[in-house]
Amino acid sequence: MIEWEETNSGLRVFDRTKTEVSIDTDTWEAVETGYDIQRPLDGTVSGRVSELRLPPALVKATELESGEEHKHGGDAESLDLPSGEYLLNVTLNIKTYVRFSGPATVWKSDDYTELHVSFPEPTLVTFGFRSHHEVPVNTITVPPTPEGVATAVTYSSSSQKTTGPDRSYPTLRGHPPKVELGGRTEIPDPVRDERPDVGIELVVPDEFECVFVAAPLAYYLQAEMTVANRRSPLLRAPEAGVEYEFAQLPDFQHEVVTVLRRVFFLDCLVRTAGEYSWEFAEMSLLDDIDIDAEAAYESTPAEQLATYLDAPYERIDDELPEWHLAMHVEPTPDHAMSLPYLLDTLSLVYLPESSELEKDELLNKSIDDFYRAGDPQARPPKAAAGMFRQGPGPVKSVDRRDPVLHEGQVNGWLADGVPIDVFKAVPEAYENKFDYLHESGDGDIDVTVILNDEEMVDEHEEVAEIYEERAEELPIDVTVHEHLTKAQLAEVLESPHDFVHYIGHCEEDGLRCTNGNLAVSTLQESNVQTFFLNACGSYYEGRDLVKKGSVAGAVTFTKVLNKQAAKVGVAFARLLINGFNIDLALRFARRRIMMGKDYAVVGDGTHVLTQTENRYPIFLSIEENDDGTFNLIHEHRPADTNGIIFQIYHKDHSEYHLQGTEVQLTLHEDELLMFLDRAEAPVLYDGELYWSEELKGVLT
């Protein structure tokens, strides 16, 4: 669903996730009738303009009669389009198309902060918009058996809009149908009709473990998954002569990942021969394994699978990014209802494995992480009386475990136990997420800050200022409360809010208020989409918020030191409100303190509260070299999708890259300062986490 409104300067367009795009014009004259745009769209709007100003973005201009394509990326040089019928494909937070007739000029401002499209005279344009966020439309009902879950996985590919290599584009995959458990199999007619038959089968042993582990591969391949009385899983495509036998568990889960990486990344490379192609740096890897992109692109999915399995892919795998997301899932029938949400993000699925974590071992892991963040002189803080963020009552601590992690930049845990270094998924979070999408309101983001203890006033003032600064760029309403009673806090948590930042105490019987403690379990429901309970031992209260209706939030496992809690709170606030998902926001924020593993995320850690100015969030690491130059590492970090490309806006680096690729640049100081001036990103420098404009001030 897309909505838009006219503003004093043009148009404001937003979707149900409160993601928006602002389009400025010198003049805007709305008209009833415009052009047809032959693309999947959520809405169109037409008007006459002489110039458009949009956020900086990649642009592909197609002349519709000849099919000739022109591309404009990170370069600031202008692109002059002669007279013709054009469709601009603009990569923004909301997918944007611009259709017009006539000559035009496309260019970026010198500081890369605006994309301009100018016309020699007022010209009729039609905008087409499509949200990047989709919701499941249909529901599949299956018995709570391995065979039933395998059937659900088979029909999950009905949401994909294409077969072949283009399925590697996340916008062409769609959200799989929801899954419910029942006495018999019920597949809605639209789901049955839309499932592609690509001639690929994945046969697994009649065990939940194998079905769950194989689900992402079967979904992506659009394969028919069946169960059989056999010991080893088998991938086959009779048309192409494919008979690929896997090892048994536990090795099977690693072999699934190997094959999925192979198929997915080769799809990304081969799709450059197709209609939606963008050339990027990693394309040359195909030459190393002798794959003809055009021939592979034109072949059937079964033939492509055969080509990929025969290729010496291991030669190039190390040159491709680490997978973005891995979920460690207890393979139970109830968790089958969470599978569609995991498949939508193209997450890997591993069986959960963890061990007990001794106190000294936890301390050592925390210190190791802190040293890796770049402060070799740091030592664990010594706690003195009054330093802990706690009230007069006892604090409920959590017994943490040490997980066995494999492939995956971000890891989630949908199983028993509470491990470190992962977000603790709660099944209700996924259903709750779509409730908020259906009840999106007016497009404004509601942020509420609560201070329930005077000792923490510094954090309260600083985070409120961060949220208010961001409100100058996005439609954010910031409300501040102090010293709430139990009834008042309950009212806040039961009322609709996009984000609540609680600063105060948490004890065994709940969140501290002026007249006692409020246990979240006593609430009728939670209508707070996301939250940060920055108080000692808030894990259980946060978990209950998700069970009562929230999507995700940041919590603590045990007592936390006041100053360190404030450091984390301030950094988290800035990362979250600038477009980082909750897991990454907390992961980077806790790098600021020694005992970072005292913090965690409950719910859907991939959930994003607001958009970022960079389309997807980036993270920068900078080190100064002996010769006075600077080494910059640019990381592109969405956790809820895979398959997109990005470009760094730098005059000497015009290449595009696959998501997840770390790009390294060596810059002189003046180049670095210019880069930081427009980066709008967090930066790790000399062991400290800065925002880009802050670091610019430090360096000058």
XYZ file of C-alpha atoms in Angstrom:
700
model
C 0.000 0.000 0.000
C 1.320 3.416 -1.014
C -0.034 6.822 0.007
C 1.096 10.292 -1.014
C 0.347 13.901 -0.256
C 1.202 17.191 -1.906
C 3.571 19.416 0.051
C 4.697 22.996 -0.389
C 7.711 21.738 -2.344
C 6.286 18.736 -4.217
C 5.247 15.253 -3.081
C 5.683 13.113 0.009
C 5.183 9.388 -0.641
C 5.043 6.760 2.132
C 4.120 3.118 2.652
C 2.632 1.164 5.537
C 6.062 0.778 7.193
C 6.307 4.592 7.377
C 9.143 4.543 4.877
C 8.973 7.643 2.712
C 10.401 9.456 -0.291
C 10.250 13.221 -0.715
C 10.198 14.613 -4.248
C 10.807 18.341 -4.586
C 9.774 20.310 -7.664
C 9.953 23.941 -8.747
C 6.306 23.691 -9.710
C 3.803 20.853 -9.422
C 0.556 20.837 -11.368
C -1.379 17.624 -10.687
C -3.278 16.057 -13.597
C -5.864 13.276 -13.722
C -4.485 11.267 -16.642
C -0.894 10.242 -17.229
C 1.161 7.445 -18.779
C 0.881 3.697 -18.255
C 3.892 2.108 -16.548
C 4.300 -1.579 -17.345
C 5.785 -2.618 -14.005
C 4.323 -4.095 -10.790
C 3.137 -0.991 -8.878
C 1.301 -0.050 -5.712
C 0.223 3.354 -7.034
C 0.775 6.116 -9.588
C 0.449 9.897 -9.639
C 0.869 12.327 -12.560
C 1.639 16.007 -12.935
C 3.544 18.665 -14.877
C 7.010 19.698 -13.699
C 10.105 21.485 -14.988
C 12.557 19.873 -12.545
C 12.556 17.009 -10.041
C 14.833 16.773 -7.012
C 15.078 13.381 -5.298
C 17.433 11.709 -2.809
C 20.679 10.476 -4.442
C 20.131 7.121 -6.120
C 21.073 4.767 -8.916
C 19.102 5.504 -12.088
C 18.494 3.435 -15.195
C 16.839 5.320 -18.082
C 15.232 3.158 -20.783
C 14.107 4.620 -24.115
C 10.916 2.616 -24.571
C 10.752 2.563 -28.365
C 14.349 1.532 -29.065
C 15.086 -0.270 -25.774
C 18.333 1.689 -25.434
C 19.513 1.994 -21.820
C 21.450 4.735 -20.028
C 22.750 4.456 -16.464
C 23.628 7.114 -13.914
C 25.232 6.116 -10.628
C 27.729 7.665 -8.247
C 29.122 10.076 -10.808
C 28.060 13.713 -10.606
C 28.441 14.274 -14.339
C 25.188 14.946 -16.138
C 23.385 12.458 -18.382
C 21.711 14.168 -21.341
C 18.738 12.245 -22.734
C 17.641 13.207 -26.274
C 13.960 13.388 -27.264
C 12.176 10.087 -26.719
C 9.778 8.065 -24.574
C 11.549 7.300 -21.290
C 11.092 5.235 -18.166
C 13.455 6.005 -15.286
C 14.040 3.221 -12.777
C 15.164 4.941 -9.555
C 16.478 2.928 -6.592
C 15.071 4.668 -3.504
C 13.600 3.622 -0.149
C 10.375 3.182 -2.105
C 10.842 1.768 -5.597
C 10.228 4.723 -7.925
C 9.605 4.898 -11.672
C 9.302 8.119 -13.700
C 7.676 8.015 -17.160
C 7.871 11.030 -19.504
C 8.215 12.071 -23.132
C 10.869 14.464 -24.403
C 14.482 15.404 -23.680
C 15.780 15.580 -20.103
C 18.987 15.925 -18.114
C 19.867 13.700 -15.145
C 22.561 14.858 -12.742
C 23.643 14.844 -9.104
C 24.610 17.808 -6.990
C 28.341 18.258 -6.370
C 27.989 17.001 -2.788
C 25.945 13.931 -3.940
C 23.004 14.881 -1.698
C 20.404 15.320 -4.474
C 19.431 13.689 -7.745
C 18.075 16.162 -10.318
C 15.947 15.466 -13.395
C 15.373 18.663 -15.385
C 13.284 19.368 -18.486
C 13.564 22.277 -20.973
C 9.888 23.135 -20.354
C 7.036 22.005 -18.068
C 6.584 18.314 -18.893
C 3.981 15.667 -18.050
C 5.472 12.968 -15.827
C 3.907 9.903 -14.243
C 5.418 8.470 -11.079
C 4.989 4.792 -10.288
C 5.682 3.538 -6.757
C 6.129 0.102 -5.236
C 6.849 -0.617 -1.590
C 9.791 -2.870 -0.856
C 7.778 -4.367 2.004
C 5.236 -7.067 1.260
C 2.803 -8.974 3.432
C 1.616 -12.573 3.071
C -1.651 -12.660 1.146
C -2.754 -16.293 1.468
C -2.632 -18.981 4.158
C -1.651 -22.629 3.721
C -2.957 -25.215 6.193
C -0.976 -28.437 6.655
C -0.861 -31.294 9.200
C 1.810 -31.015 11.940
C 4.024 -33.659 10.309
C 7.297 -33.539 8.353
C 5.310 -34.288 5.195
C 2.896 -31.452 5.979
C 5.689 -28.937 6.572
C 7.425 -30.096 3.372
C 4.196 -29.378 1.466
C 4.087 -25.880 2.952
C 7.681 -25.268 1.827
C 6.845 -26.517 -1.666
C 4.083 -23.945 -2.053
C 6.058 -21.122 -0.433
C 7.603 -20.376 -3.842
C 4.179 -19.326 -5.157
C 5.061 -15.813 -4.001
C 8.031 -15.564 -6.369
C 7.368 -13.397 -9.391
C 9.842 -15.062 -11.753
C 11.963 -18.154 -12.294
C 15.633 -18.319 -13.123
C 18.409 -15.929 -12.095
C 16.155 -12.874 -11.642
C 14.714 -14.483 -8.494
C 17.934 -13.314 -6.824
C 16.418 -9.802 -6.787
C 14.561 -9.533 -3.449
C 11.806 -7.408 -5.009
C 10.932 -10.329 -7.314
C 10.519 -12.932 -4.580
C 7.511 -11.705 -2.627
C 6.414 -12.896 0.817
C 5.518 -16.602 1.109
C 1.995 -17.531 2.266
C 1.366 -17.909 5.989
C 1.324 -21.415 7.431
C -1.233 -22.800 9.862
C -1.471 -26.297 11.323
C -4.627 -28.361 10.929
C -6.037 -31.820 10.394
C -5.688 -31.824 6.611
C -3.873 -30.013 3.810
C -5.597 -26.937 2.374
C -3.891 -25.012 -0.427
C -5.781 -21.935 -1.713
C -6.366 -21.989 -5.470
C -4.252 -18.842 -6.130
C -1.302 -20.436 -4.315
C -1.680 -23.699 -6.211
C -1.984 -21.864 -9.540
C 0.947 -19.499 -8.969
C 3.496 -22.075 -7.834
C 6.011 -22.513 -10.690
C 6.799 -26.053 -11.825
C 10.517 -25.878 -12.630
C 11.228 -29.605 -12.685
C 13.375 -29.655 -9.532
C 12.718 -31.977 -6.578
C 14.261 -32.156 -3.108
C 13.610 -35.443 -1.295
C 14.508 -35.545 2.398
C 14.188 -38.109 5.198
C 10.851 -38.097 7.016
C 12.191 -35.929 9.866
C 11.432 -32.378 10.967
C 15.168 -31.660 11.257
C 15.810 -32.303 7.563
C 12.702 -30.443 6.401
C 13.599 -27.288 8.351
C 17.258 -27.270 7.319
C 16.407 -27.805 3.642
C 13.578 -25.243 3.536
C 15.588 -22.188 2.325
C 17.187 -24.159 -0.532
C 13.872 -25.684 -1.633
C 12.153 -22.295 -1.472
C 14.805 -20.507 -3.493
C 15.051 -23.281 -6.107
C 11.228 -23.371 -6.299
C 11.634 -27.116 -5.806
C 8.984 -29.629 -4.852
C 9.953 -30.922 -1.404
C 8.843 -34.405 -0.420
C 9.726 -36.796 2.394
C 10.661 -40.432 1.986
C 11.972 -43.373 3.976
C 15.596 -42.741 3.080
C 18.758 -41.853 4.992
C 20.278 -39.181 2.760
C 18.536 -36.176 1.144
C 18.519 -36.046 -2.658
C 18.303 -33.049 -5.011
C 17.280 -33.992 -8.523
C 16.211 -32.436 -11.802
C 15.422 -35.289 -14.240
C 15.213 -33.006 -17.297
C 18.848 -31.936 -16.786
C 20.187 -35.225 -15.416
C 20.805 -33.849 -11.900
C 21.116 -36.417 -9.084
C 22.864 -34.712 -6.160
C 22.970 -36.721 -2.938
C 23.672 -34.924 0.334
C 25.312 -36.256 3.479
C 23.217 -37.066 6.515
C 22.771 -34.663 9.417
C 24.575 -32.860 10.910
C 26.695 -32.386 7.759
C 23.536 -31.927 5.692
C 22.897 -28.454 7.116
C 26.332 -27.249 5.970
C 25.972 -28.811 2.531
C 22.612 -27.068 2.090
C 24.310 -23.751 2.788
C 27.072 -24.567 0.301
C 24.578 -25.353 -2.479
C 22.360 -22.360 -1.680
C 25.360 -20.000 -1.771
C 26.463 -21.543 -5.066
C 23.054 -21.225 -6.736
C 22.192 -17.814 -5.319
C 25.446 -16.017 -6.036
C 25.788 -17.544 -9.487
C 22.242 -16.326 -10.162
C 23.386 -12.840 -9.107
C 26.270 -13.001 -11.571
C 24.284 -14.565 -14.432
C 21.315 -12.192 -14.127
C 23.495 -9.445 -15.606
C 22.574 -10.942 -18.988
C 18.896 -10.194 -18.359
C 16.451 -7.327 -18.663
C 17.084 -5.838 -15.211
C 20.875 -5.987 -15.443
C 23.297 -3.820 -13.511
C 26.977 -4.466 -14.056
C 28.987 -4.837 -10.841
C 32.544 -5.613 -9.800
C 32.025 -9.296 -8.989
C 30.763 -10.117 -12.513
C 34.269 -10.951 -13.689
C 34.250 -14.001 -11.398
C 32.235 -15.856 -14.050
C 35.330 -15.866 -16.261
C 37.201 -17.827 -13.571
C 34.689 -20.698 -13.710
C 33.874 -20.653 -17.445
C 30.154 -19.869 -17.215
C 28.562 -18.081 -20.165
C 26.096 -15.651 -18.568
C 23.855 -15.312 -21.623
C 23.619 -19.067 -22.224
C 22.919 -19.780 -18.550
C 20.340 -16.994 -18.329
C 18.373 -18.345 -21.300
C 18.365 -21.968 -20.077
C 15.671 -23.569 -17.916
C 15.939 -23.551 -14.089
C 16.806 -27.264 -14.142
C 19.532 -26.677 -16.720
C 20.863 -23.732 -14.725
C 21.068 -25.949 -11.642
C 23.058 -28.529 -13.591
C 25.420 -25.828 -14.897
C 25.953 -24.403 -11.423
C 26.599 -27.788 -9.784
C 29.155 -28.687 -12.468
C 31.037 -25.373 -12.221
C 34.216 -25.127 -10.073
C 32.444 -22.613 -7.819
C 34.860 -23.199 -4.939
C 37.414 -21.121 -6.869
C 35.387 -17.952 -6.330
C 33.369 -18.543 -3.157
C 35.843 -16.692 -0.936
C 35.442 -13.617 -3.174
C 31.709 -13.419 -2.453
C 30.032 -11.989 0.659
C 29.180 -13.834 3.837
C 25.493 -14.718 4.027
C 23.444 -11.963 5.634
C 21.292 -13.938 8.117
C 21.179 -17.339 9.828
C 18.460 -18.620 12.138
C 19.040 -21.438 14.617
C 15.649 -23.118 14.871
C 14.308 -25.912 17.033
C 12.503 -28.061 14.412
C 9.082 -28.361 16.028
C 5.659 -28.298 14.349
C 4.799 -24.944 15.957
C 7.917 -23.341 14.516
C 6.720 -24.313 11.045
C 4.401 -21.304 11.331
C 7.493 -19.058 11.546
C 9.117 -20.534 8.433
C 7.428 -18.178 5.910
C 8.962 -15.178 7.660
C 12.421 -16.765 7.669
C 12.112 -17.710 3.994
C 11.021 -14.162 3.149
C 14.388 -12.884 4.417
C 16.149 -15.822 2.707
C 17.658 -16.804 6.039
C 19.735 -19.929 6.463
C 18.306 -22.465 8.925
C 20.592 -24.350 11.303
C 19.773 -26.755 14.115
C 20.429 -25.071 17.485
C 23.514 -26.102 19.411
C 24.915 -24.426 22.534
C 26.847 -25.086 25.719
C 26.916 -23.718 29.245
C 28.744 -20.429 29.672
C 30.781 -19.914 32.805
C 31.047 -16.439 34.316
C 34.783 -16.104 33.607
C 34.259 -17.307 30.050
C 31.543 -14.674 29.520
C 33.859 -11.948 30.823
C 36.662 -13.075 28.516
C 34.382 -13.087 25.481
C 33.131 -9.590 26.308
C 36.673 -8.283 26.697
C 37.790 -9.961 23.461
C 34.944 -8.273 21.562
C 35.842 -4.916 23.068
C 39.498 -5.289 22.098
C 38.472 -6.182 18.551
C 36.571 -2.897 18.484
C 39.944 -1.197 18.824
C 40.797 -0.234 22.432
C 43.769 -2.350 23.603
C 44.298 -0.137 26.686
C 40.829 -0.749 28.112
C 40.257 -2.638 31.346
C 37.022 -3.943 32.895
C 35.274 -1.224 34.917
C 35.200 -1.630 38.666
C 31.742 -1.343 40.126
C 31.272 0.870 43.148
C 28.172 1.406 45.230
C 25.563 3.414 43.338
C 27.081 2.698 39.952
C 24.549 0.045 38.943
C 21.291 0.918 37.218
C 19.014 -0.768 39.754
C 16.369 0.014 42.321
C 16.054 -1.206 45.892
C 14.747 -4.666 44.909
C 16.534 -7.755 43.539
C 17.314 -8.006 39.821
C 16.369 -11.061 37.753
C 19.405 -12.344 35.853
C 19.476 -14.734 32.897
C 21.608 -17.865 32.516
C 23.279 -17.315 29.178
C 24.629 -19.989 26.865
C 27.410 -20.102 24.299
C 25.950 -20.838 20.837
C 27.691 -22.726 18.055
C 27.478 -20.307 15.124
C 28.266 -20.971 11.480
C 27.726 -18.887 8.322
C 25.851 -15.607 8.835
C 26.605 -11.954 9.552
C 23.546 -11.801 11.823
C 22.236 -14.744 13.848
C 18.866 -15.393 15.461
C 17.784 -18.080 17.939
C 14.313 -19.637 17.700
C 14.836 -22.347 20.279
C 15.096 -22.941 24.022
C 17.824 -21.203 25.981
C 19.212 -17.680 25.854
C 22.576 -17.574 24.053
C 24.867 -14.586 23.641
C 25.706 -13.048 20.249
C 22.277 -13.774 18.742
C 18.870 -12.159 18.863
C 16.340 -14.224 20.786
C 13.470 -14.708 18.343
C 9.928 -15.035 19.702
C 7.353 -16.598 17.324
C 4.729 -13.988 18.145
C 7.045 -11.247 16.848
C 6.493 -12.218 13.221
C 2.715 -12.093 13.437
C 2.865 -8.867 15.437
C 5.016 -7.262 12.739
C 2.256 -7.477 10.152
C -0.368 -6.217 12.581
C 1.564 -2.939 12.674
C 1.777 -2.840 8.886
C -2.012 -3.130 8.666
C -2.462 -0.374 11.272
C 0.145 2.062 9.991
C -1.715 5.273 10.860
C -0.875 8.615 9.257
C 2.747 7.893 8.338
C 4.293 9.742 11.292
C 6.678 7.835 13.595
C 5.778 8.054 17.280
C 8.778 7.985 19.663
C 8.284 8.086 23.425
C 11.090 8.554 25.964
C 10.436 7.660 29.623
C 12.681 8.720 32.503
C 11.763 7.014 35.744
C 14.910 7.838 37.711
C 16.666 11.185 38.134
C 20.132 9.573 38.253
C 19.814 8.830 34.550
C 18.821 12.291 33.372
C 21.919 12.659 31.140
C 20.940 9.721 28.925
C 17.348 10.933 28.892
C 18.280 14.410 27.643
C 20.773 13.180 25.052
C 18.540 10.530 23.460
C 15.590 12.920 23.356
C 17.793 15.399 21.503
C 18.846 12.699 18.998
C 15.235 11.782 18.252
C 14.252 15.437 17.886
C 17.165 16.116 15.507
C 16.052 13.215 13.297
C 12.518 14.653 13.373
C 13.849 17.543 11.305
C 14.372 15.068 8.434
C 11.546 12.553 8.958
C 7.982 12.903 10.283
C 8.755 11.879 13.885
C 6.680 12.902 16.894
C 8.746 12.845 20.111
C 7.063 12.682 23.522
C 8.937 12.745 26.846
C 7.530 11.404 30.130
C 9.058 11.535 33.612
C 8.278 9.767 36.894
C 5.359 7.643 35.705
C 3.142 5.651 38.031
C 2.267 2.008 37.336
C -1.021 3.021 35.740
C 0.624 5.695 33.605
C 3.375 3.365 32.373
C 0.789 0.671 31.622
C -1.210 3.209 29.612
C 1.882 4.115 27.563
C 2.694 0.470 26.822
C -0.898 -0.391 25.914
C -1.252 2.657 23.625
C 0.040 2.744 20.017
C 3.702 3.833 19.838
C 6.364 3.015 17.274
C 9.206 3.114 19.782
C 9.475 3.478 23.554
C 12.846 4.168 25.193
C 12.535 3.365 28.920
C 15.305 4.664 31.196
C 15.012 3.479 34.768
C 15.057 0.424 37.035
C 13.879 -3.137 36.543
C 13.501 -5.631 39.379
C 12.225 -9.180 39.731
C 8.620 -8.015 39.866
C 8.740 -5.544 37.010
C 9.651 -2.073 35.774
C 10.118 0.454 38.567
C 7.481 3.205 38.829
C 6.867 5.939 41.383
C 4.341 3.807 43.277
C 5.764 0.293 42.826
C 6.719 -2.045 39.994
C 4.791 -2.856 36.812
C 5.036 -6.438 35.528
C 4.527 -6.502 31.756
C 2.772 -9.858 32.136
C -0.137 -8.016 33.796
C -0.790 -5.841 30.737
C -3.794 -6.628 28.597
C -1.675 -6.118 25.467
C 1.344 -4.232 24.181
C 0.866 -1.766 21.356
C 4.483 -0.627 21.397
C 6.060 -1.718 18.115
C 9.692 -1.530 19.307
C 11.394 -0.634 22.574
C 14.580 -0.314 24.590
C 14.299 -1.227 28.266
C 17.608 0.243 29.444
C 17.448 -1.081 32.978
C 19.082 -3.899 34.934
C 17.842 -7.400 34.091
C 15.045 -6.322 31.736
C 15.134 -9.442 29.522
C 11.974 -11.082 30.848
C 9.956 -7.866 30.724
C 11.089 -7.339 27.120
C 10.218 -10.911 26.175
C 6.746 -10.424 27.643
C 6.273 -7.205 25.662
C 6.838 -9.211 22.471
C 4.485 -11.963 23.624
C 1.884 -9.258 24.341
C 2.152 -7.607 20.923
C 5.522 -5.909 20.268
C 7.861 -6.800 17.392
C 11.321 -6.428 18.916
C 13.337 -4.573 21.489
C 16.658 -4.215 23.274
C 17.052 -5.558 26.820
C 19.688 -6.408 29.422
C 20.528 -9.783 30.948
C 21.752 -8.637 34.355
C 22.901 -5.588 36.329
C 24.424 -2.868 34.166
C 26.590 0.060 35.156
C 24.953 3.464 34.918
C 27.563 5.199 32.754
C 27.931 2.206 30.468
C 24.150 1.889 30.114
C 23.981 5.549 29.120
C 26.700 5.025 26.492
C 24.801 2.120 24.968
C 21.478 3.948 25.151
C 22.715 7.028 23.337
C 24.489 5.067 20.586
C 21.523 2.715 20.133
C 19.128 5.644 19.824
C 21.114 7.184 17.016
C 21.628 3.946 15.083
C 18.009 2.840 15.351
C 16.487 6.173 14.393
C 18.816 6.362 11.388
C 17.666 3.117 9.803
C 19.645 0.264 11.365
C 17.665 -2.824 12.290
C 17.392 -3.462 15.998
C 19.998 -6.231 16.123
C 22.686 -4.254 14.299
C 21.855 -1.068 16.194
C 22.452 -2.816 19.499
C 25.451 -4.786 18.241
C 27.287 -1.616 17.198
C 26.105 0.371 20.231
C 27.379 -2.152 22.739
C 30.863 -1.920 21.202
C 31.153 1.285 23.217
C 31.371 -0.607 26.512
C 33.410 -3.435 28.008
C 30.491 -5.637 29.078
C 28.585 -5.476 25.803
C 27.318 -9.042 26.105
C 25.034 -7.923 28.941
C 22.751 -6.533 26.202
C 20.601 -8.436 23.707
C 17.588 -8.216 21.398
C 14.319 -10.100 21.828
C 11.818 -10.548 19.000
C 12.564 -10.081 15.305
C 16.066 -8.624 15.338
C 15.899 -7.786 11.618
C 13.054 -5.314 12.196
C 13.697 -1.738 11.062
C 11.959 1.239 12.679
C 12.892 4.022 10.241
C 14.543 4.390 6.869
C 18.142 5.352 6.314
C 19.336 8.108 4.035
C 21.564 5.562 2.246
C 18.722 3.220 1.148
C 20.322 0.535 3.343
C 22.549 1.174 6.369
C 26.309 1.317 6.006
C 29.024 0.977 8.633
C 32.493 2.499 8.228
C 35.802 1.568 9.835
C 38.755 3.943 9.494
C 42.429 3.514 10.345
C 45.200 6.038 9.823
C 48.234 4.794 7.884
C 51.862 5.678 8.587
C 52.027 7.904 5.501
C 49.121 10.085 6.695
C 46.520 8.512 4.434
C 43.476 6.694 5.783
C 42.231 3.178 5.137
C 38.432 3.126 4.954
C 36.346 -0.084 5.048
C 32.791 0.333 3.792
C 30.267 -2.333 4.920
C 26.749 -2.517 3.500
C 24.597 -4.133 6.181
C 20.904 -4.963 5.606
C 19.953 -8.161 7.458
C 16.473 -8.716 6.087
C 17.317 -9.289 2.431
C 19.983 -10.483 0.019
C 20.781 -9.908 -3.636
C 20.823 -6.127 -3.983
C 23.730 -4.054 -5.279
C 25.178 -0.799 -3.985
C 27.630 1.886 -5.015
C 29.918 4.113 -2.965
C 29.561 7.778 -3.825
C 33.202 8.577 -4.494
C 34.588 10.118 -7.662
C 37.343 7.499 -8.024
C 35.213 4.454 -7.225
C 32.365 4.022 -9.690
C 31.916 0.243 -9.388
C 28.786 -1.409 -8.070
C 29.050 -4.281 -5.578
C 26.909 -7.091 -4.243
C 25.329 -6.509 -0.852
C 27.580 -7.653 1.992
C 30.819 -6.946 0.131
C 33.436 -5.083 2.162
C 34.953 -2.342 0.037
C 38.300 -0.823 1.013
C 39.484 2.622 -0.063
C 42.684 4.517 0.681
C 41.964 8.240 1.020
C 43.934 11.388 1.679
C 42.686 13.493 4.561
C 40.836 16.014 2.381
C 39.136 13.150 0.500
C 38.170 11.484 3.762
C 36.681 14.682 5.189
C 34.654 15.185 2.020
C 33.439 11.575 2.214
C 32.454 11.923 5.894
C 30.607 15.143 5.127
C 27.984 13.261 3.129
C 28.225 9.724 4.569
C 25.589 10.018 7.356
C 26.836 6.769 8.888
C 28.424 5.365 12.054
C 32.206 5.112 11.999
C 34.590 3.048 14.107
C 37.811 5.035 14.567
C 40.571 4.567 17.143
C 38.392 2.277 19.256
C 35.487 4.728 19.471
C 32.129 4.781 17.712
C 31.386 8.141 16.074
C 28.788 9.497 13.726
C 30.408 10.664 10.486
C 29.994 14.400 11.092
C 31.328 13.964 14.654
C 34.463 12.281 13.389
C 34.956 15.031 10.845
C 35.115 17.476 13.753
C 37.628 15.276 15.597
C 39.904 15.012 12.569
C 39.870 18.746 11.893
